[in-house]
Backbone as numpy.savetxt, mean C-alpha at the origin, in Angstrom:
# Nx Ny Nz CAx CAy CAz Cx Cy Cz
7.21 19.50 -0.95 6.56 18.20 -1.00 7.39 17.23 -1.86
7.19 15.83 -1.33 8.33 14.89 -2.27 7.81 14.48 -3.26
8.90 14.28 -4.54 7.89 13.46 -5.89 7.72 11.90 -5.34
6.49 11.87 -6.02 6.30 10.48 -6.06 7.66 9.35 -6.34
7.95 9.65 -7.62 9.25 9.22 -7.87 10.23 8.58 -6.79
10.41 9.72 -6.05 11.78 9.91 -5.02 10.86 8.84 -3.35
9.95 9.47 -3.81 8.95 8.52 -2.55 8.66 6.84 -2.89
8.68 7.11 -4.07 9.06 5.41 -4.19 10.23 4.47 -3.85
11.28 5.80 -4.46 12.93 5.23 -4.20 13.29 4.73 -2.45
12.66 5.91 -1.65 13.44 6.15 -0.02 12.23 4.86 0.34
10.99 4.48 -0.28 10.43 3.52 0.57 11.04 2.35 0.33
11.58 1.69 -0.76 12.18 0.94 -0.96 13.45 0.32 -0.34
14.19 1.69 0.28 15.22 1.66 1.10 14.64 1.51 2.80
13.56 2.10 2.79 13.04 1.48 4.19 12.33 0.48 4.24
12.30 -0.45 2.99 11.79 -1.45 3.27 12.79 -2.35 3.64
13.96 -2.27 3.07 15.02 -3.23 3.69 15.74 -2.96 4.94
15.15 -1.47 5.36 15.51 -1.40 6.97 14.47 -1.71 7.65
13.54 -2.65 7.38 12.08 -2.66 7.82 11.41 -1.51 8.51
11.65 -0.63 8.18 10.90 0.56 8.51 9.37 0.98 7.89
8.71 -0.45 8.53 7.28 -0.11 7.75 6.22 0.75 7.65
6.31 1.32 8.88 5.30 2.81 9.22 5.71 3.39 7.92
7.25 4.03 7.86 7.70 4.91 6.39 7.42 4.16 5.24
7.63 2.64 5.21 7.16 2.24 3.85 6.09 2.66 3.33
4.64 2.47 4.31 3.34 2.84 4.23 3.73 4.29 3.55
3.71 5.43 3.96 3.52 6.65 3.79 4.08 6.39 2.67
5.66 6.35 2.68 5.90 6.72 1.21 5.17 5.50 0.23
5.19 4.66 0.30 4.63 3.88 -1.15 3.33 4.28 -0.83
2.74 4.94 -0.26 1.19 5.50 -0.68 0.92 6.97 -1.33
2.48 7.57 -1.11 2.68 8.76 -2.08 2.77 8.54 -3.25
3.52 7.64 -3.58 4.33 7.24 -5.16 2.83 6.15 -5.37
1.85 5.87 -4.94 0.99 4.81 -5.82 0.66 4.97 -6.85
0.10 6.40 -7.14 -0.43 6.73 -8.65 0.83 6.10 -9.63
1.37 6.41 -9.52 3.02 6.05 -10.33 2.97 4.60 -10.62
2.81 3.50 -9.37 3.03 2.76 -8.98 2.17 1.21 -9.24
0.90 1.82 -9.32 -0.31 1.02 -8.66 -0.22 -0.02 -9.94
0.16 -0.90 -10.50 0.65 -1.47 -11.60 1.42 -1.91 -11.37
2.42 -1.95 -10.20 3.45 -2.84 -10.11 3.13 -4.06 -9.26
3.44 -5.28 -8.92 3.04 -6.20 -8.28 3.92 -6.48 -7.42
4.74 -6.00 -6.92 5.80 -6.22 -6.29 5.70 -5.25 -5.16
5.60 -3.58 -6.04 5.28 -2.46 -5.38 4.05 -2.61 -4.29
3.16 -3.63 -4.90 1.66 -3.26 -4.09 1.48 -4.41 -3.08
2.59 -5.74 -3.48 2.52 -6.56 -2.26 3.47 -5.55 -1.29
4.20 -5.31 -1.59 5.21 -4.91 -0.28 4.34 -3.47 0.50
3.69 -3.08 -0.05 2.54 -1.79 0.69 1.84 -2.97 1.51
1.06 -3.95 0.73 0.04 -4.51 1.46 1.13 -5.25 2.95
1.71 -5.87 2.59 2.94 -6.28 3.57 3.14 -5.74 5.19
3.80 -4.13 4.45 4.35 -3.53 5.60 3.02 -2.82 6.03
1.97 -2.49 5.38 0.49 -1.68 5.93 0.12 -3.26 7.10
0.00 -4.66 6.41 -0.30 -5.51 8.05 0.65 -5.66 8.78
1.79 -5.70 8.87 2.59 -5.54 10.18 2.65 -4.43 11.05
2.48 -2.99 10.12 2.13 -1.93 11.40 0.77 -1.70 11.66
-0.25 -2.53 11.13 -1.63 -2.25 11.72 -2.11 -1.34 10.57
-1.89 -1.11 9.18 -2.71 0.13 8.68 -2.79 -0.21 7.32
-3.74 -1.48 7.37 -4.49 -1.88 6.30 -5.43 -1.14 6.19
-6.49 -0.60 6.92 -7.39 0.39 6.68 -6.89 1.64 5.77
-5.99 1.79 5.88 -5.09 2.82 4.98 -5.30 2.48 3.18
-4.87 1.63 3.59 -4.51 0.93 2.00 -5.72 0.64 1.45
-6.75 0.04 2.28 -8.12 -0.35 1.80 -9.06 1.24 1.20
-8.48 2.37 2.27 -8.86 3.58 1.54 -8.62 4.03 0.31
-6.97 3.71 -0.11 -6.29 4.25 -1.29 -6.63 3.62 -2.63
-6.96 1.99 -2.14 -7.07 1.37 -3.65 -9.14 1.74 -3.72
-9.78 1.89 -3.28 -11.06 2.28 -3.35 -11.14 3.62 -4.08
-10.11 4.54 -3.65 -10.02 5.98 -4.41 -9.78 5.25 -5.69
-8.65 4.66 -6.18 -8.44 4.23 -7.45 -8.32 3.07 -8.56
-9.79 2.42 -7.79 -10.43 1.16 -7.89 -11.44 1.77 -9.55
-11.96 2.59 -9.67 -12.87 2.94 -10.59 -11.80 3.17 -12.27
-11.09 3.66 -11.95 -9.65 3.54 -12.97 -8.99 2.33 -13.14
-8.84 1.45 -12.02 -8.24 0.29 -11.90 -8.61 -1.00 -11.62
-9.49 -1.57 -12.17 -10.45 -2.41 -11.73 -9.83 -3.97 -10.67
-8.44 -3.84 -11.18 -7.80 -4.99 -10.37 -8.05 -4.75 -8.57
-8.23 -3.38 -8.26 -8.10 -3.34 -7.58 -9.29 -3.50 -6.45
-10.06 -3.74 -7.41 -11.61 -3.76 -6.26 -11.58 -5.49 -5.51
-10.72 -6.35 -6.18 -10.46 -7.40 -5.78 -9.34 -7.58 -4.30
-8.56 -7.09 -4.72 -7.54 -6.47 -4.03 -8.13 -5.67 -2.26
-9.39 -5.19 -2.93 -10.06 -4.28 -1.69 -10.81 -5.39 -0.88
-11.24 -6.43 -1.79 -12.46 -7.39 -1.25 -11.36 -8.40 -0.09
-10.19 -9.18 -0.38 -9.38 -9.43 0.23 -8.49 -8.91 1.25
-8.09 -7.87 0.93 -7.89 -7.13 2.49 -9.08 -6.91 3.41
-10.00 -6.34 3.13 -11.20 -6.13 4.04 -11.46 -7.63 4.79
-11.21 -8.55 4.17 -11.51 -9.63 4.85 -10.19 -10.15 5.96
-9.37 -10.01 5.13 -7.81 -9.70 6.32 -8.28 -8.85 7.32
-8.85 -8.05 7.43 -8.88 -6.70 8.17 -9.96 -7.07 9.12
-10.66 -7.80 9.12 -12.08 -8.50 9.63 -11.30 -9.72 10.61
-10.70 -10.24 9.24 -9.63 -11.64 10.22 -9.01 -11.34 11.66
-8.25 -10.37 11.51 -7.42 -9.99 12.15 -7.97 -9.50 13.60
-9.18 -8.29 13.27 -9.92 -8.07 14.67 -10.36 -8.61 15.52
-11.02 -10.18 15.06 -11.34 -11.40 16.14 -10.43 -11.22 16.83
């Protein structure tokens, strides 16, 4: 299994090959690590709406919304992206 660490590094590199499906996965491995960065968590939110898998992300920050309170905001705004989008 990959470290978080290293899953942060290779998503980063597929983010500049726009390889967003892999961005998703890996920057949702490395989040615990991560979830504090603002840069880190736009570019998840980013590449999760261009391949369709904001529902993803809306799962992950809800797991660690109770630890992280920034993030229940974060949840309230995508969900509404996610609503937007289905019309």
């Amino acid at each position: 299994s990959m470290q978080p660490k290293l899953a942060g590094k290779l998503g980063w590199v597929c983010h500049h090959h726009q390889a967003h499906d892999l961005v998703v996965d890996l920057f949702i491995k490395a989040f615990p690590d991560q979830r504090k960065n603002y840069k880190y968590i736009t570019t998840l939110e980013a590449s999760a709406t261009l391949c369709h898998r904001i529902a993803e992300v809306i799962t992950l920050y809800e797991t660690y919304a109770p630890e992280d309170k920034r993030l229940f905001g974060r949840v309230k705004r995508l969900k509404k992206r996610l609503e937007s989008d289905q019309r």
